[in-house]
PDB file of N, CA and C in Angstrom:
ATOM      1  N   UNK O1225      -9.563 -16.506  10.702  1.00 31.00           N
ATOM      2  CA  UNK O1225      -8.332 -16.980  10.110  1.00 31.00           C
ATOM      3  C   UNK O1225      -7.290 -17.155  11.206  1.00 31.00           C
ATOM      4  N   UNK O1226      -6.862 -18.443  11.069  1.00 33.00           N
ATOM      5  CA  UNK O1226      -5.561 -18.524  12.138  1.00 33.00           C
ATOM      6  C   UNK O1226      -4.373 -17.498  12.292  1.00 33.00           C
ATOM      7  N   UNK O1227      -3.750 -17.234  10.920  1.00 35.00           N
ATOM      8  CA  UNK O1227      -2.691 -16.060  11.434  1.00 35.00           C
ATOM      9  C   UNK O1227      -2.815 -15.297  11.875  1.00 35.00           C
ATOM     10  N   UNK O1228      -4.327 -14.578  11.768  1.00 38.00           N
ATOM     11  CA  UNK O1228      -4.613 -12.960  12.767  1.00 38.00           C
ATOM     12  C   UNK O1228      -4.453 -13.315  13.854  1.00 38.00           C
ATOM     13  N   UNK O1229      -4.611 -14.530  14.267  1.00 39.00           N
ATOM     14  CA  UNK O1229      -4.723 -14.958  15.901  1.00 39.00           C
ATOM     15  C   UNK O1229      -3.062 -14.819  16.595  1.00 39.00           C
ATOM     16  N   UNK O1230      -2.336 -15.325  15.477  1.00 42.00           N
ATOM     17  CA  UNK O1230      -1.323 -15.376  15.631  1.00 42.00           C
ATOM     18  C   UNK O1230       0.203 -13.769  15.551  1.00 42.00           C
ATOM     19  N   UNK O1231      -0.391 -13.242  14.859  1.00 45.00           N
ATOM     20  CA  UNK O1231       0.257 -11.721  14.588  1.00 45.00           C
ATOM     21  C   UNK O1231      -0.626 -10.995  14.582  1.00 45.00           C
ATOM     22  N   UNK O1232       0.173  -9.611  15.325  1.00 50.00           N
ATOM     23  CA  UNK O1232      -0.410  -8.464  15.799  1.00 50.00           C
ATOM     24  C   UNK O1232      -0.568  -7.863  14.505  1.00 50.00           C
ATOM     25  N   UNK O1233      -1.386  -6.554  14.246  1.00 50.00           N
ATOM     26  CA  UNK O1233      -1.847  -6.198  13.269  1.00 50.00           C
ATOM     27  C   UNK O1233      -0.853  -5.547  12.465  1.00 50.00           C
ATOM     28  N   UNK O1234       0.090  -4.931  13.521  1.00 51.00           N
ATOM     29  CA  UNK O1234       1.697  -4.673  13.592  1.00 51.00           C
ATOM     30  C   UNK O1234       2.515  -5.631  12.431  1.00 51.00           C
ATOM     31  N   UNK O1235       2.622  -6.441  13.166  1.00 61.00           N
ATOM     32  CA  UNK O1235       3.282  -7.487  11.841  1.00 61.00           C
ATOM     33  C   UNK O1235       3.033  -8.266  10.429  1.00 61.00           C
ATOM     34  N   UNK O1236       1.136  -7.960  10.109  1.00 53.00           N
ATOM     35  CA  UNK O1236       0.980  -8.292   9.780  1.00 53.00           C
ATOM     36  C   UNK O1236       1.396  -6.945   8.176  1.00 53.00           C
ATOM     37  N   UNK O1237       1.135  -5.800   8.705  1.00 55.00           N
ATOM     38  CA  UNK O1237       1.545  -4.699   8.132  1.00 55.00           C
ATOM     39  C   UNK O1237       2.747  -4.702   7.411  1.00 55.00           C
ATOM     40  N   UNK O1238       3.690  -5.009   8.369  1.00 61.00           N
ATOM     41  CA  UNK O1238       5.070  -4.854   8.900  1.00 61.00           C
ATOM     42  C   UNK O1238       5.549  -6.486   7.038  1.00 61.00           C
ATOM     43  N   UNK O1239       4.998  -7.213   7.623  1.00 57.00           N
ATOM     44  CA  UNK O1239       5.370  -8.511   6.682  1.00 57.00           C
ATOM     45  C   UNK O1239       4.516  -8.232   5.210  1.00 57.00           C
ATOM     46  N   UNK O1240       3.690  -7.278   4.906  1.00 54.00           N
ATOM     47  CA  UNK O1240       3.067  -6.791   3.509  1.00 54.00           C
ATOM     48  C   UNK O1240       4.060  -5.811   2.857  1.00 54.00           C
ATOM     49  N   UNK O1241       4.678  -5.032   4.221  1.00 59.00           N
ATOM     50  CA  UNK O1241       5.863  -3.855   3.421  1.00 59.00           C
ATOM     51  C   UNK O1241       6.877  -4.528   2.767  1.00 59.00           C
ATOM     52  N   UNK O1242       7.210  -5.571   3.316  1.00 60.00           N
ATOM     53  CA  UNK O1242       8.491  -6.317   2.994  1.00 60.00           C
ATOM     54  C   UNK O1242       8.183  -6.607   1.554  1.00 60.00           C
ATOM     55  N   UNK O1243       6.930  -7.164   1.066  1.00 59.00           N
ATOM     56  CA  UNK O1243       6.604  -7.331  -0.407  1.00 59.00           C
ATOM     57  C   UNK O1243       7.134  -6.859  -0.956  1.00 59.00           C
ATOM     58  N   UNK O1244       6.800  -5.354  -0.427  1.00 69.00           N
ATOM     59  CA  UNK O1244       6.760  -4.625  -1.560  1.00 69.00           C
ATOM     60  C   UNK O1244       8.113  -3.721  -1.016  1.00 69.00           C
ATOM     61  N   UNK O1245       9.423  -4.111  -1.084  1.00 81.00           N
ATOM     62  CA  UNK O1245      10.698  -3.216  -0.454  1.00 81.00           C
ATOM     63  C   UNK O1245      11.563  -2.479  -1.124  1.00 81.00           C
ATOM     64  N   UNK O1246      11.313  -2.638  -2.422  1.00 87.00           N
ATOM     65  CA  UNK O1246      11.839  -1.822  -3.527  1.00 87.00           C
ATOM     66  C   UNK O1246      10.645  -0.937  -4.381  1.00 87.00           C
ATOM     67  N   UNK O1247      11.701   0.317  -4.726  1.00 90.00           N
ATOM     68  CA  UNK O1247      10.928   0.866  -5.992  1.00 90.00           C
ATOM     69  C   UNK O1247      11.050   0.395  -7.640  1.00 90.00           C
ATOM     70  N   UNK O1248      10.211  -0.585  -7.892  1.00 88.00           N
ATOM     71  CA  UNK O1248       9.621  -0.740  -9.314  1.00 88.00           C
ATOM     72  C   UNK O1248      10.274  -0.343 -10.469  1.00 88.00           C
ATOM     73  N   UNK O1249      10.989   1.333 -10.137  1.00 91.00           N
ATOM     74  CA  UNK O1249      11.326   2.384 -11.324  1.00 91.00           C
ATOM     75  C   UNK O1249      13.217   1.636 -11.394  1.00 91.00           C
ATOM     76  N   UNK O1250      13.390   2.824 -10.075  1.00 93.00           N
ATOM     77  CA  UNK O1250      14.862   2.920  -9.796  1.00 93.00           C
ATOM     78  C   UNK O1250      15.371   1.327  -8.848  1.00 93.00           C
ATOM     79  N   UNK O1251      14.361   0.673  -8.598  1.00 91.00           N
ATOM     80  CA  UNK O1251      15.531  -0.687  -7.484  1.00 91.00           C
ATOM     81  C   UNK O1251      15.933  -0.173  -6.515  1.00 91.00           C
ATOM     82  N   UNK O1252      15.553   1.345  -5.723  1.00 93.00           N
ATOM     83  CA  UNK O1252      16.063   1.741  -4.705  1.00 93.00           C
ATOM     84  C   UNK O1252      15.104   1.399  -3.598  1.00 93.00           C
ATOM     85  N   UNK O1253      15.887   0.875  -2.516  1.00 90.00           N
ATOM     86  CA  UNK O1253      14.795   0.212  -1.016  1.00 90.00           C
ATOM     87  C   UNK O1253      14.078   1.521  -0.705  1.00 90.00           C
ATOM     88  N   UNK O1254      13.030   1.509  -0.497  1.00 87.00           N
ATOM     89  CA  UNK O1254      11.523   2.416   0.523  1.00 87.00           C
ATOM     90  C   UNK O1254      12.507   2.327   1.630  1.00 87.00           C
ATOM     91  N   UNK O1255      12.740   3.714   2.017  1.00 85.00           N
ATOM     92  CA  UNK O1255      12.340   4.239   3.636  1.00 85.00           C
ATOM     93  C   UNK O1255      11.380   4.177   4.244  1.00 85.00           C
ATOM     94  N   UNK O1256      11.365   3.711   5.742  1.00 82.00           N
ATOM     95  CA  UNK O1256      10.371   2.915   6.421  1.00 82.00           C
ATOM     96  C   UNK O1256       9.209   4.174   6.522  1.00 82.00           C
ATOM     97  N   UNK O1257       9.925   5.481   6.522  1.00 85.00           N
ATOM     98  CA  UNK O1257       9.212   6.491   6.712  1.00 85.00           C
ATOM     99  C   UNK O1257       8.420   7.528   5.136  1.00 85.00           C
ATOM    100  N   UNK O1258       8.555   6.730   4.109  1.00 87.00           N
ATOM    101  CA  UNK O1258       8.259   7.145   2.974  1.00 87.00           C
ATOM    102  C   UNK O1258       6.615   6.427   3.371  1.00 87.00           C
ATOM    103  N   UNK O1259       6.677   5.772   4.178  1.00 87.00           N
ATOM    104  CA  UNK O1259       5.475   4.586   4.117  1.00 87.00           C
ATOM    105  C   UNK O1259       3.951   5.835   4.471  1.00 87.00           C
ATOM    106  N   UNK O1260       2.840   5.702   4.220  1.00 91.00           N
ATOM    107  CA  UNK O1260       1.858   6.142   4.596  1.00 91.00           C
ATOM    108  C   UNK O1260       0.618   5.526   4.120  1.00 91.00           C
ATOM    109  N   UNK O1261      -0.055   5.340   5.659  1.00 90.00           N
ATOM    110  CA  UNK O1261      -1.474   4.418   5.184  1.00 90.00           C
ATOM    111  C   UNK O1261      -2.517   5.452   5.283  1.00 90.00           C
ATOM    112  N   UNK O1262      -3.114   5.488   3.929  1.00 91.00           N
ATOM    113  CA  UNK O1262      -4.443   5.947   3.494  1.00 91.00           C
ATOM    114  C   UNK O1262      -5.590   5.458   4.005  1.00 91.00           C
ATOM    115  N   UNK O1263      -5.616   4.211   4.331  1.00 89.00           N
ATOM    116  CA  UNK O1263      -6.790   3.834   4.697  1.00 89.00           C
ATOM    117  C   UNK O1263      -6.570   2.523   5.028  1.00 89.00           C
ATOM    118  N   UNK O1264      -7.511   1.630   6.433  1.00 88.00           N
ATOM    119  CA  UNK O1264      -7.457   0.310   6.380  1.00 88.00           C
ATOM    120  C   UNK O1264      -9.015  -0.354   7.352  1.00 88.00           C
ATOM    121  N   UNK O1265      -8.710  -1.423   6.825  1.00 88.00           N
ATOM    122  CA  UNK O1265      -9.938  -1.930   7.506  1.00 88.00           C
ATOM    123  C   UNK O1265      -9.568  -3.570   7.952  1.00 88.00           C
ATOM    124  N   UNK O1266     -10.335  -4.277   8.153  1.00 83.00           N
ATOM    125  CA  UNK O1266      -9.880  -5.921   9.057  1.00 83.00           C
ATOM    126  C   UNK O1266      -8.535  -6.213   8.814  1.00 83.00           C
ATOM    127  N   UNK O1267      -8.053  -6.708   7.716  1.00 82.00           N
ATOM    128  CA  UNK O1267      -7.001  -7.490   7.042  1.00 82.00           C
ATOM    129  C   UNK O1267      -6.582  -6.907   5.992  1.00 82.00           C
ATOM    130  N   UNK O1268      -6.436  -5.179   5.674  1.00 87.00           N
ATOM    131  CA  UNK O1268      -6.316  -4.709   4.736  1.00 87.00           C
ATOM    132  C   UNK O1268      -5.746  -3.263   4.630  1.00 87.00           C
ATOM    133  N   UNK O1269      -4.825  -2.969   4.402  1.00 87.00           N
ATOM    134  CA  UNK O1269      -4.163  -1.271   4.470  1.00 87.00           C
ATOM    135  C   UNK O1269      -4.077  -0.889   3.109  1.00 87.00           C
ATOM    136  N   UNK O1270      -4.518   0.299   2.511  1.00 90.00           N
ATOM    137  CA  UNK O1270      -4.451   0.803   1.538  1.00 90.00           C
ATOM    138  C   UNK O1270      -2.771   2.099   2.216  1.00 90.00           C
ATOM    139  N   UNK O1271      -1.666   1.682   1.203  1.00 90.00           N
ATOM    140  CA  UNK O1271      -0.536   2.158   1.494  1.00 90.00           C
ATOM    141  C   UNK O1271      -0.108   3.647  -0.278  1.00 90.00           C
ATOM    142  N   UNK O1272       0.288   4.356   0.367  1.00 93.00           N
ATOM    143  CA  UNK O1272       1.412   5.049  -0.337  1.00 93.00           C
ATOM    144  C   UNK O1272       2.480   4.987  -0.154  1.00 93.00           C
ATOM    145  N   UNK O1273       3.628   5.037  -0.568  1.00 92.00           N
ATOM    146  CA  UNK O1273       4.623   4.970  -0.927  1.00 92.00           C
ATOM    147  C   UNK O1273       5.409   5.435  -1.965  1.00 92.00           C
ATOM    148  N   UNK O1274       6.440   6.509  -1.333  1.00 93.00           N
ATOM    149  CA  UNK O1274       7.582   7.754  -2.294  1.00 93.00           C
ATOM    150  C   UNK O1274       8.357   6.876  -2.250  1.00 93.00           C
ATOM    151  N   UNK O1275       8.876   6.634  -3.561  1.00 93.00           N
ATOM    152  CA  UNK O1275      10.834   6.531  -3.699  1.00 93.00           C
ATOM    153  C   UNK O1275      11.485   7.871  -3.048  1.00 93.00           C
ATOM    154  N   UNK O1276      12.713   7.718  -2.457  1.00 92.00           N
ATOM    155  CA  UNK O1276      13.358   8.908  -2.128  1.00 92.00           C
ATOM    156  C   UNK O1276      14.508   9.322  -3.151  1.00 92.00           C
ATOM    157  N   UNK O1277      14.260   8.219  -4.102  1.00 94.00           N
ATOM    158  CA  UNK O1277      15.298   8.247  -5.194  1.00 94.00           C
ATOM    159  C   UNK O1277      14.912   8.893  -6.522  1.00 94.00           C
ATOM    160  N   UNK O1278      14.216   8.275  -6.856  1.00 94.00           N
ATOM    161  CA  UNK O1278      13.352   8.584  -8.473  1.00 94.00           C
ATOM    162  C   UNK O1278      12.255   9.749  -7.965  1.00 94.00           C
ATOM    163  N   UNK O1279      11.084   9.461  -7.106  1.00 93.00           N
ATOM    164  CA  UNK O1279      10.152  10.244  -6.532  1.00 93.00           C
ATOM    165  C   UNK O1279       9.091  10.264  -6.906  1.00 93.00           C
ATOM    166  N   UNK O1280       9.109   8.671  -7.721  1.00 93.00           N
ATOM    167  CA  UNK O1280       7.618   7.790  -8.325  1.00 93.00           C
ATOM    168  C   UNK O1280       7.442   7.453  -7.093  1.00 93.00           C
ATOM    169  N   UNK O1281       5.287   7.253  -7.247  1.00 94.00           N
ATOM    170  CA  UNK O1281       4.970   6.832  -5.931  1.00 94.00           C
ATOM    171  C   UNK O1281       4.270   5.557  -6.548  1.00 94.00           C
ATOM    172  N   UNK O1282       3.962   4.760  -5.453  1.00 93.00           N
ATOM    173  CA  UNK O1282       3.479   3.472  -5.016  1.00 93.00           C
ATOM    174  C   UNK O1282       2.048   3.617  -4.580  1.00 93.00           C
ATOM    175  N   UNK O1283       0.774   3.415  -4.823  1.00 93.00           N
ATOM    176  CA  UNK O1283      -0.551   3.186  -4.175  1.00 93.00           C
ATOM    177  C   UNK O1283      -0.786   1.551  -4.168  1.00 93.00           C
ATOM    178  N   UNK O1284      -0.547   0.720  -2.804  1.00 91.00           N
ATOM    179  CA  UNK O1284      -0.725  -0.836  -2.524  1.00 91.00           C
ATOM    180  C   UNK O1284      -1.497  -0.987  -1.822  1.00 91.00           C
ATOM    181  N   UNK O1285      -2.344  -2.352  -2.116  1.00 89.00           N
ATOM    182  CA  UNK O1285      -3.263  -2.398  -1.359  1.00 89.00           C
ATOM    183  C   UNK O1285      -2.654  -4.218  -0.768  1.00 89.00           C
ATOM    184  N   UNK O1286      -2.324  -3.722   0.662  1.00 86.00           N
ATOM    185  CA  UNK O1286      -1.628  -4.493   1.397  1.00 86.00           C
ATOM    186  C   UNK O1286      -3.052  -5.740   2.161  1.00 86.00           C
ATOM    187  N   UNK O1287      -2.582  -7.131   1.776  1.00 85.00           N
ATOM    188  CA  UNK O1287      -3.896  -7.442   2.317  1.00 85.00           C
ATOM    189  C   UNK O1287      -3.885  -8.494   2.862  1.00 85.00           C
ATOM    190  N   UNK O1288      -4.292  -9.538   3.486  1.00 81.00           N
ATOM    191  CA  UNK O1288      -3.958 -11.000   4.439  1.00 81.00           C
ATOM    192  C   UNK O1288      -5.317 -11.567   3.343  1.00 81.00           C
ATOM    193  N   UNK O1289      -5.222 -13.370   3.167  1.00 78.00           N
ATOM    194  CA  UNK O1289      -6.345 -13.957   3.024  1.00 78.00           C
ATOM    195  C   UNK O1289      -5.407 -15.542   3.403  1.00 78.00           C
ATOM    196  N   UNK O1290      -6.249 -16.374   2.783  1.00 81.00           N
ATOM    197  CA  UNK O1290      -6.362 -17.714   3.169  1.00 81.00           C
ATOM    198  C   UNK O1290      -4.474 -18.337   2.889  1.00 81.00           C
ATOM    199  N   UNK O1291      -4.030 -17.328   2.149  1.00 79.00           N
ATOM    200  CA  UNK O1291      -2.449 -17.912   1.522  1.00 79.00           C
ATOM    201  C   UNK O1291      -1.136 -16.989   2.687  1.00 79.00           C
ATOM    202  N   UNK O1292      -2.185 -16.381   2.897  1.00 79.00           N
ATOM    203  CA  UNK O1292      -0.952 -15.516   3.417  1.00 79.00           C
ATOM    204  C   UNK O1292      -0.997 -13.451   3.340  1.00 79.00           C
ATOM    205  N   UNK O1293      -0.390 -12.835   3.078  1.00 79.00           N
ATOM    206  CA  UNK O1293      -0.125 -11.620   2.964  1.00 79.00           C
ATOM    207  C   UNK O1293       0.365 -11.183   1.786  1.00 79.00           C
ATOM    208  N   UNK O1294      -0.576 -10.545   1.135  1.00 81.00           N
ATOM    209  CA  UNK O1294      -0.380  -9.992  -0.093  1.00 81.00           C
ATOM    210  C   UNK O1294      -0.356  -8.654  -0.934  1.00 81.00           C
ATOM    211  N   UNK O1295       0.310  -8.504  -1.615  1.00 83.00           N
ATOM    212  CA  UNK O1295      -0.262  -6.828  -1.961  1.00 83.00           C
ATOM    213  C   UNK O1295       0.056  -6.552  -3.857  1.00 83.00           C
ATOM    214  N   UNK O1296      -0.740  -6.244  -3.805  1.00 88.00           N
ATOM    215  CA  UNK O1296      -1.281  -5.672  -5.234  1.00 88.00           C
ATOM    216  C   UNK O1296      -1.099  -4.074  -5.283  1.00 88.00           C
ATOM    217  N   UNK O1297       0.098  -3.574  -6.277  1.00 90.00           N
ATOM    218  CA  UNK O1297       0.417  -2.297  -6.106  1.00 90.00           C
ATOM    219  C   UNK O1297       0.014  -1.298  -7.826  1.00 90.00           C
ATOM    220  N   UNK O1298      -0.099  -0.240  -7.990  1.00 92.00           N
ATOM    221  CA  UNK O1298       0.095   0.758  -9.206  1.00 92.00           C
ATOM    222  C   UNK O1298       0.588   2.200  -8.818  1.00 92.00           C
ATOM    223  N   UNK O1299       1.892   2.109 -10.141  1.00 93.00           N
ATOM    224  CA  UNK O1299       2.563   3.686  -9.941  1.00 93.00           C
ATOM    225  C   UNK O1299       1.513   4.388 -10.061  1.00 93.00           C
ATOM    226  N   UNK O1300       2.143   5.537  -9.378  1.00 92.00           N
ATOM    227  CA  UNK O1300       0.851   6.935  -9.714  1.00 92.00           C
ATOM    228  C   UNK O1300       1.627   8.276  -9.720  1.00 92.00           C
ATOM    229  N   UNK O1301       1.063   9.089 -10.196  1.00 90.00           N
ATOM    230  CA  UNK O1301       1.693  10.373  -9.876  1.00 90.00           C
ATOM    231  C   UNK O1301       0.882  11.485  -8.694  1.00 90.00           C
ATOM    232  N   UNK O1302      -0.145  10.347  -8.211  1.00 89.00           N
ATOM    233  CA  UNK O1302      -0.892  10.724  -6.902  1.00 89.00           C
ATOM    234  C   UNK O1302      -0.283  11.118  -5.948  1.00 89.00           C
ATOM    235  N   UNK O1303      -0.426  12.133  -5.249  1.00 90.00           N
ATOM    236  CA  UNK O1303       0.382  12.635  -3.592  1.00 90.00           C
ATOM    237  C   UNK O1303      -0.165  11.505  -2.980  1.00 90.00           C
ATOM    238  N   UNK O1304      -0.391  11.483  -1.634  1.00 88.00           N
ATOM    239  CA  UNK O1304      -1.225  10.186  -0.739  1.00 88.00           C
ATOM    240  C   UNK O1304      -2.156  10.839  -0.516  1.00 88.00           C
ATOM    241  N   UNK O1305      -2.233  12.897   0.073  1.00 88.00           N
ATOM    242  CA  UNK O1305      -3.375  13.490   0.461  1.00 88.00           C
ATOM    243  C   UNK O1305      -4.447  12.807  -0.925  1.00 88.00           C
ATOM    244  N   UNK O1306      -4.155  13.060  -2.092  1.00 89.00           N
ATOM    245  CA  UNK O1306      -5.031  12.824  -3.471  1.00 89.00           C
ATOM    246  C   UNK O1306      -5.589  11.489  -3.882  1.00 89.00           C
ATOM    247  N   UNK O1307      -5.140  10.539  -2.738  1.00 85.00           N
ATOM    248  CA  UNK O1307      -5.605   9.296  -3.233  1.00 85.00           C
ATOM    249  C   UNK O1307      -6.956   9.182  -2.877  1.00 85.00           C
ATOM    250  N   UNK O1308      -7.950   9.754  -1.703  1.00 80.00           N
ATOM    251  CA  UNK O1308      -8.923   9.115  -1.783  1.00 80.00           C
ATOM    252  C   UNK O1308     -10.039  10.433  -2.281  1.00 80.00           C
ATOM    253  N   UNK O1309      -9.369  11.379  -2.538  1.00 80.00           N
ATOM    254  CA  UNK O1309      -9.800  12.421  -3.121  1.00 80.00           C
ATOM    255  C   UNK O1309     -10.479  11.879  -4.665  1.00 80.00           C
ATOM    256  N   UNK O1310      -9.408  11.308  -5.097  1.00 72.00           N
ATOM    257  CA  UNK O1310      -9.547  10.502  -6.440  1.00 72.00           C
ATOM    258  C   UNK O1310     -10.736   9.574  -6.283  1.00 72.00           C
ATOM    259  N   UNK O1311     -11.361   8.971  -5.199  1.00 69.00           N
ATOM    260  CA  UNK O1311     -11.814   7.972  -5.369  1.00 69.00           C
ATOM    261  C   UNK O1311     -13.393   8.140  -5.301  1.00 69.00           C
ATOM    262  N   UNK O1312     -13.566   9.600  -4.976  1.00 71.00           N
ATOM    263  CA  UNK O1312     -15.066  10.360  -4.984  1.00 71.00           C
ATOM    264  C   UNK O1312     -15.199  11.162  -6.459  1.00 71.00           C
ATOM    265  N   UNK O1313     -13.977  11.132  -7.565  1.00 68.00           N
ATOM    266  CA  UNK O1313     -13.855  11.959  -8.845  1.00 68.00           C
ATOM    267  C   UNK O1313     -14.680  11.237  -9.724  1.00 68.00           C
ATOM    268  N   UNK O1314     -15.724  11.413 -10.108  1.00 73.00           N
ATOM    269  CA  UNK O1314     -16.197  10.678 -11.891  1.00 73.00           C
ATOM    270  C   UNK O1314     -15.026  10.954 -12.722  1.00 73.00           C
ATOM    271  N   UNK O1315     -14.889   9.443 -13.307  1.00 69.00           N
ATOM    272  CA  UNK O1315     -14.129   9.987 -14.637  1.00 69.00           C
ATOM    273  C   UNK O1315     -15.034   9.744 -15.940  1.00 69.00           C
ATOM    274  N   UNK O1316     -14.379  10.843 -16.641  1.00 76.00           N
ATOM    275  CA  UNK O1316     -15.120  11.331 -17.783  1.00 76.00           C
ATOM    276  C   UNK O1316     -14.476  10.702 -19.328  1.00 76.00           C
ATOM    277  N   UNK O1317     -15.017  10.801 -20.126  1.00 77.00           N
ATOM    278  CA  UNK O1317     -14.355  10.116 -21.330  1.00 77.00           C
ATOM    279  C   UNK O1317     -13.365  11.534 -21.893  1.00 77.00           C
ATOM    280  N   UNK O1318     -13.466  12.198 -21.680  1.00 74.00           N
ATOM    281  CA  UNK O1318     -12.064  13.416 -21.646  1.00 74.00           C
ATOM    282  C   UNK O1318     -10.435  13.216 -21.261  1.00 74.00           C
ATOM    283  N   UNK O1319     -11.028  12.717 -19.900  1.00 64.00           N
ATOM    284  CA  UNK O1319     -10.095  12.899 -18.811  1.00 64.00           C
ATOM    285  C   UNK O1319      -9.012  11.712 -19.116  1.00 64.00           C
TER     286      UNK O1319
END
């Protein structure tokens, strides 16, 4: 893809946060330092994100393809340690 060629992995990060620059709940802007990546791979950061306001969190999955930089987000009441904890859990018809 041409834009990777063109931006560092840095910006490409950097231009997915911007998406997403508010909290959802309260309309209050993310601190740059609320930010934490869970996980990433080629063109893709799996992000958390605290409001410092409300103290709903953000799990986004920050991602580049053929249009551009995109991210697809859901509230959670997940810490960030618990996100990929979650992702080895069976869920049960209980739960």
């Amino acid at each position: 893809m041409q834009w990777h060629d063109q931006e560092s992995p840095l910006s490409f990060f950097q231009a997915g946060l911007r998406l997403m620059a508010k909290c959802p709940l309260c309309q209050a802007r993310y601190q740059p330092s609320s930010v934490k990546v869970i996980a990433e791979r080629e063109d893709a950061y799996l992000v958390h994100v605290l409001c410092a306001k409300c103290r709903s969190a953000v799990v986004a999955l920050v991602f580049a393809n053929l249009f551009g930089v995109s991210s697809v987000g859901v509230l959670t009441d997940l810490g960030s340690d618990e996100i990929l904890k979650a992702q080895e859990r069976t869920i049960e018809a209980d739960d």
